[in-house]
Amino acid sequence: MKKILLFLALFLLNIAVAQEKKATTKKQIVEASCGQCQFGMKGNGCDLAVRIDGKAYFVEGTDIDKHGDAHAEDGFCQAIRKAEVVGTIKDTVFVVTQFKLLPKSTK
């Protein structure tokens, strides 16, 4: 009987502790550019993409044209820029909740 009660207590404790945790999203600096022109991704036209840990993801939640002329000298189709982002990766897409293009570095 003690073993059954112990098993039941451990089972209930496990259920109480195993609640789904919310994914915490934090700001991170990533490379941002045109997925097709700069990152070699397959697609039609020019679409905004970010590269995180060496892997490129198309962006959902903002558009390439919301951040200036993509075909300008420093645009996403011509250069890889840094951006401060908040979001999550879902399947093969980066769903962004914040996207801030950082100033072009002068080296």
Short mmCIF file of N, CA and C in Angstrom, two decimals:
data_model
loop_
_atom_site.label_atom_id
_atom_site.label_comp_id
_atom_site.label_asym_id
_atom_site.label_seq_id
_atom_site.Cartn_x
_atom_site.Cartn_y
_atom_site.Cartn_z
N MET A 1 0.82 -1.19 0.00
CA MET A 1 0.00 0.00 0.00
C MET A 1 0.87 1.26 0.00
N LYS A 2 1.98 1.21 0.76
CA LYS A 2 2.88 2.37 0.81
C LYS A 2 3.48 2.65 -0.56
N LYS A 3 3.80 1.58 -1.29
CA LYS A 3 4.39 1.74 -2.62
C LYS A 3 3.39 2.40 -3.57
N ILE A 4 2.14 2.02 -3.47
CA ILE A 4 1.11 2.61 -4.33
C ILE A 4 0.94 4.09 -4.01
N LEU A 5 0.90 4.42 -2.73
CA LEU A 5 0.76 5.83 -2.34
C LEU A 5 1.98 6.65 -2.77
N LEU A 6 3.16 6.07 -2.61
CA LEU A 6 4.38 6.74 -3.04
C LEU A 6 4.37 6.96 -4.56
N PHE A 7 3.98 5.93 -5.30
CA PHE A 7 3.89 6.06 -6.76
C PHE A 7 2.87 7.13 -7.15
N LEU A 8 1.73 7.15 -6.52
CA LEU A 8 0.70 8.14 -6.80
C LEU A 8 1.18 9.56 -6.47
N ALA A 9 1.87 9.72 -5.36
CA ALA A 9 2.40 11.03 -4.98
C ALA A 9 3.44 11.51 -5.98
N LEU A 10 4.34 10.62 -6.39
CA LEU A 10 5.35 10.99 -7.39
C LEU A 10 4.70 11.33 -8.73
N PHE A 11 3.69 10.58 -9.11
CA PHE A 11 2.98 10.84 -10.36
C PHE A 11 2.32 12.22 -10.33
N LEU A 12 1.63 12.55 -9.25
CA LEU A 12 0.98 13.86 -9.14
C LEU A 12 2.01 14.99 -9.09
N LEU A 13 3.11 14.77 -8.43
CA LEU A 13 4.17 15.76 -8.37
C LEU A 13 4.75 16.01 -9.77
N ASN A 14 4.93 14.94 -10.51
CA ASN A 14 5.44 15.05 -11.87
C ASN A 14 4.49 15.85 -12.75
N ILE A 15 3.21 15.64 -12.63
CA ILE A 15 2.23 16.39 -13.41
C ILE A 15 2.26 17.87 -13.03
N ALA A 16 2.38 18.15 -11.76
CA ALA A 16 2.40 19.54 -11.30
C ALA A 16 3.64 20.28 -11.78
N VAL A 17 4.77 19.62 -11.85
CA VAL A 17 6.02 20.25 -12.24
C VAL A 17 6.15 20.34 -13.76
N ALA A 18 5.52 19.45 -14.47
CA ALA A 18 5.69 19.36 -15.92
C ALA A 18 4.76 20.28 -16.70
N GLN A 19 4.35 21.38 -16.12
CA GLN A 19 3.52 22.33 -16.85
C GLN A 19 4.32 22.92 -17.99
N GLU A 20 3.65 23.23 -19.08
CA GLU A 20 4.33 23.78 -20.25
C GLU A 20 4.89 25.15 -19.93
N LYS A 21 6.15 25.33 -20.21
CA LYS A 21 6.82 26.60 -19.97
C LYS A 21 6.65 27.48 -21.20
N LYS A 22 6.45 28.77 -20.99
CA LYS A 22 6.37 29.71 -22.09
C LYS A 22 7.78 29.98 -22.59
N ALA A 23 7.92 30.00 -23.89
CA ALA A 23 9.23 30.29 -24.47
C ALA A 23 9.55 31.77 -24.24
N THR A 24 10.68 32.02 -23.64
CA THR A 24 11.07 33.40 -23.43
C THR A 24 11.79 33.89 -24.67
N THR A 25 11.38 35.05 -25.13
CA THR A 25 12.03 35.62 -26.29
C THR A 25 12.85 36.80 -25.84
N LYS A 26 14.05 36.89 -26.35
CA LYS A 26 14.93 37.98 -25.97
C LYS A 26 15.52 38.59 -27.23
N LYS A 27 16.01 39.80 -27.10
CA LYS A 27 16.63 40.47 -28.23
C LYS A 27 17.91 39.76 -28.61
N GLN A 28 18.13 39.68 -29.91
CA GLN A 28 19.38 39.12 -30.40
C GLN A 28 19.79 39.86 -31.67
N ILE A 29 21.07 39.89 -31.91
CA ILE A 29 21.61 40.53 -33.11
C ILE A 29 21.82 39.43 -34.16
N VAL A 30 21.23 39.64 -35.34
CA VAL A 30 21.31 38.65 -36.41
C VAL A 30 21.74 39.33 -37.70
N GLU A 31 22.10 38.54 -38.69
CA GLU A 31 22.35 39.05 -40.02
C GLU A 31 21.01 39.08 -40.74
N ALA A 32 20.73 40.17 -41.44
CA ALA A 32 19.48 40.31 -42.19
C ALA A 32 19.80 40.72 -43.61
N SER A 33 19.07 40.14 -44.56
CA SER A 33 19.31 40.46 -45.95
C SER A 33 18.20 39.84 -46.79
N CYS A 34 18.36 39.95 -48.11
CA CYS A 34 17.45 39.29 -49.02
C CYS A 34 17.80 37.80 -49.05
N GLY A 35 16.82 36.97 -48.79
CA GLY A 35 17.07 35.53 -48.76
C GLY A 35 17.57 34.98 -50.08
N GLN A 36 17.00 35.47 -51.18
CA GLN A 36 17.38 34.95 -52.49
C GLN A 36 18.71 35.56 -52.96
N CYS A 37 18.86 36.88 -52.84
CA CYS A 37 20.04 37.56 -53.40
C CYS A 37 21.31 37.33 -52.59
N GLN A 38 21.22 37.29 -51.28
CA GLN A 38 22.42 37.22 -50.44
C GLN A 38 22.62 35.87 -49.74
N PHE A 39 21.52 35.20 -49.39
CA PHE A 39 21.66 33.95 -48.64
C PHE A 39 21.47 32.71 -49.51
N GLY A 40 21.17 32.89 -50.81
CA GLY A 40 21.03 31.75 -51.73
C GLY A 40 19.83 30.87 -51.47
N MET A 41 18.78 31.43 -50.88
CA MET A 41 17.57 30.65 -50.60
C MET A 41 16.70 30.59 -51.84
N LYS A 42 15.90 29.55 -51.96
CA LYS A 42 14.99 29.42 -53.10
C LYS A 42 13.70 30.17 -52.81
N GLY A 43 13.19 30.85 -53.84
CA GLY A 43 11.94 31.59 -53.70
C GLY A 43 11.72 32.44 -54.93
N ASN A 44 10.61 33.14 -54.94
CA ASN A 44 10.27 34.01 -56.06
C ASN A 44 10.38 35.45 -55.63
N GLY A 45 11.17 36.23 -56.35
CA GLY A 45 11.33 37.64 -56.00
C GLY A 45 12.31 37.80 -54.86
N CYS A 46 12.19 38.93 -54.18
CA CYS A 46 13.09 39.25 -53.08
C CYS A 46 12.31 39.24 -51.77
N ASP A 47 12.77 38.46 -50.81
CA ASP A 47 12.10 38.33 -49.52
C ASP A 47 13.12 38.49 -48.40
N LEU A 48 12.70 39.14 -47.33
CA LEU A 48 13.55 39.36 -46.17
C LEU A 48 13.84 38.04 -45.47
N ALA A 49 15.09 37.88 -45.07
CA ALA A 49 15.51 36.68 -44.35
C ALA A 49 16.53 37.08 -43.29
N VAL A 50 16.65 36.25 -42.28
CA VAL A 50 17.67 36.44 -41.25
C VAL A 50 18.51 35.18 -41.17
N ARG A 51 19.76 35.35 -40.74
CA ARG A 51 20.64 34.20 -40.54
C ARG A 51 20.97 34.13 -39.06
N ILE A 52 20.58 33.01 -38.44
CA ILE A 52 20.80 32.77 -37.01
C ILE A 52 21.62 31.50 -36.87
N ASP A 53 22.75 31.61 -36.20
CA ASP A 53 23.65 30.47 -36.00
C ASP A 53 23.98 29.76 -37.31
N GLY A 54 24.20 30.55 -38.36
CA GLY A 54 24.60 30.00 -39.64
C GLY A 54 23.49 29.46 -40.51
N LYS A 55 22.24 29.51 -40.05
CA LYS A 55 21.10 29.00 -40.82
C LYS A 55 20.17 30.15 -41.17
N ALA A 56 19.75 30.21 -42.44
CA ALA A 56 18.89 31.29 -42.91
C ALA A 56 17.41 30.91 -42.82
N TYR A 57 16.59 31.88 -42.43
CA TYR A 57 15.15 31.71 -42.30
C TYR A 57 14.45 32.89 -42.95
N PHE A 58 13.40 32.64 -43.74
CA PHE A 58 12.58 33.73 -44.21
C PHE A 58 11.86 34.34 -43.01
N VAL A 59 11.55 35.64 -43.11
CA VAL A 59 10.95 36.38 -41.99
C VAL A 59 9.46 36.57 -42.23
N GLU A 60 8.70 36.34 -41.20
CA GLU A 60 7.26 36.62 -41.21
C GLU A 60 7.00 37.65 -40.12
N GLY A 61 6.24 38.68 -40.43
CA GLY A 61 5.93 39.72 -39.44
C GLY A 61 6.43 41.09 -39.84
N THR A 62 7.32 41.15 -40.82
CA THR A 62 7.76 42.41 -41.42
C THR A 62 8.14 42.10 -42.86
N ASP A 63 8.32 43.15 -43.65
CA ASP A 63 8.54 42.99 -45.08
C ASP A 63 9.85 43.66 -45.49
N ILE A 64 10.45 43.17 -46.53
CA ILE A 64 11.73 43.71 -47.01
C ILE A 64 11.60 45.19 -47.37
N ASP A 65 10.44 45.61 -47.88
CA ASP A 65 10.25 46.99 -48.31
C ASP A 65 9.98 47.96 -47.17
N LYS A 66 9.75 47.47 -45.97
CA LYS A 66 9.52 48.34 -44.81
C LYS A 66 10.82 48.91 -44.25
N HIS A 67 11.94 48.50 -44.79
CA HIS A 67 13.23 48.90 -44.25
C HIS A 67 14.11 49.56 -45.30
N GLY A 68 13.50 50.33 -46.17
CA GLY A 68 14.24 51.05 -47.19
C GLY A 68 14.22 50.33 -48.53
N ASP A 69 14.90 50.91 -49.50
CA ASP A 69 14.98 50.36 -50.84
C ASP A 69 15.92 49.16 -50.84
N ALA A 70 15.37 48.00 -51.11
CA ALA A 70 16.16 46.76 -51.07
C ALA A 70 17.26 46.75 -52.12
N HIS A 71 17.08 47.53 -53.20
CA HIS A 71 18.07 47.52 -54.27
C HIS A 71 19.01 48.72 -54.23
N ALA A 72 18.96 49.50 -53.16
CA ALA A 72 19.91 50.60 -52.97
C ALA A 72 21.29 50.02 -52.66
N GLU A 73 22.29 50.86 -52.64
CA GLU A 73 23.67 50.40 -52.39
C GLU A 73 23.80 49.65 -51.06
N ASP A 74 23.08 50.12 -50.04
CA ASP A 74 23.13 49.45 -48.74
C ASP A 74 21.85 48.67 -48.43
N GLY A 75 21.05 48.40 -49.46
CA GLY A 75 19.80 47.67 -49.29
C GLY A 75 20.02 46.18 -49.10
N PHE A 76 18.96 45.49 -48.73
CA PHE A 76 19.07 44.07 -48.42
C PHE A 76 19.50 43.20 -49.61
N CYS A 77 19.21 43.61 -50.82
CA CYS A 77 19.61 42.81 -51.98
C CYS A 77 21.07 43.03 -52.35
N GLN A 78 21.67 44.09 -51.81
CA GLN A 78 23.06 44.41 -52.12
C GLN A 78 24.02 44.13 -50.96
N ALA A 79 23.50 44.07 -49.74
CA ALA A 79 24.37 43.94 -48.57
C ALA A 79 23.70 43.12 -47.48
N ILE A 80 24.50 42.50 -46.67
CA ILE A 80 24.02 41.82 -45.47
C ILE A 80 24.18 42.80 -44.32
N ARG A 81 23.08 43.08 -43.63
CA ARG A 81 23.08 44.06 -42.55
C ARG A 81 22.84 43.36 -41.22
N LYS A 82 23.12 44.06 -40.14
CA LYS A 82 22.83 43.56 -38.80
C LYS A 82 21.48 44.12 -38.36
N ALA A 83 20.73 43.32 -37.63
CA ALA A 83 19.44 43.76 -37.10
C ALA A 83 19.25 43.20 -35.70
N GLU A 84 18.56 43.99 -34.89
CA GLU A 84 18.19 43.55 -33.54
C GLU A 84 16.77 43.04 -33.63
N VAL A 85 16.56 41.78 -33.29
CA VAL A 85 15.26 41.15 -33.49
C VAL A 85 14.79 40.46 -32.22
N VAL A 86 13.47 40.31 -32.14
CA VAL A 86 12.84 39.48 -31.14
C VAL A 86 11.84 38.62 -31.90
N GLY A 87 11.86 37.33 -31.67
CA GLY A 87 10.93 36.45 -32.35
C GLY A 87 11.25 35.00 -32.07
N THR A 88 10.54 34.13 -32.78
CA THR A 88 10.73 32.70 -32.59
C THR A 88 10.80 32.00 -33.94
N ILE A 89 11.48 30.89 -33.98
CA ILE A 89 11.56 30.07 -35.18
C ILE A 89 10.42 29.07 -35.13
N LYS A 90 9.58 29.09 -36.17
CA LYS A 90 8.48 28.13 -36.29
C LYS A 90 8.64 27.43 -37.62
N ASP A 91 8.89 26.15 -37.55
CA ASP A 91 9.19 25.34 -38.74
C ASP A 91 10.42 25.93 -39.44
N THR A 92 10.25 26.49 -40.63
CA THR A 92 11.39 27.03 -41.37
C THR A 92 11.31 28.54 -41.51
N VAL A 93 10.49 29.19 -40.66
CA VAL A 93 10.27 30.63 -40.76
C VAL A 93 10.58 31.28 -39.42
N PHE A 94 11.18 32.48 -39.46
CA PHE A 94 11.41 33.26 -38.25
C PHE A 94 10.25 34.24 -38.11
N VAL A 95 9.42 34.05 -37.09
CA VAL A 95 8.28 34.92 -36.84
C VAL A 95 8.75 36.03 -35.92
N VAL A 96 8.84 37.23 -36.46
CA VAL A 96 9.42 38.36 -35.76
C VAL A 96 8.33 39.18 -35.07
N THR A 97 8.62 39.60 -33.84
CA THR A 97 7.73 40.52 -33.13
C THR A 97 8.35 41.90 -33.03
N GLN A 98 9.68 41.98 -33.14
CA GLN A 98 10.40 43.25 -33.20
C GLN A 98 11.54 43.10 -34.19
N PHE A 99 11.71 44.14 -35.02
CA PHE A 99 12.79 44.13 -36.00
C PHE A 99 13.33 45.54 -36.10
N LYS A 100 14.60 45.74 -35.73
CA LYS A 100 15.24 47.05 -35.79
C LYS A 100 16.54 46.90 -36.56
N LEU A 101 16.57 47.55 -37.73
CA LEU A 101 17.77 47.53 -38.54
C LEU A 101 18.82 48.41 -37.89
N LEU A 102 20.01 47.86 -37.68
CA LEU A 102 21.08 48.61 -37.04
C LEU A 102 21.83 49.45 -38.07
N PRO A 103 22.44 50.56 -37.62
CA PRO A 103 23.17 51.41 -38.56
C PRO A 103 24.29 50.62 -39.24
N LYS A 104 24.54 50.98 -40.49
CA LYS A 104 25.60 50.34 -41.26
C LYS A 104 26.93 50.63 -40.60
N SER A 105 27.71 49.60 -40.34
CA SER A 105 29.01 49.79 -39.70
C SER A 105 30.00 50.41 -40.67
N THR A 106 30.82 51.27 -40.17
CA THR A 106 31.84 51.90 -41.00
C THR A 106 33.19 51.37 -40.57
N LYS A 107 33.75 50.51 -41.40
CA LYS A 107 35.04 49.89 -41.07
C LYS A 107 36.14 50.57 -41.82
#
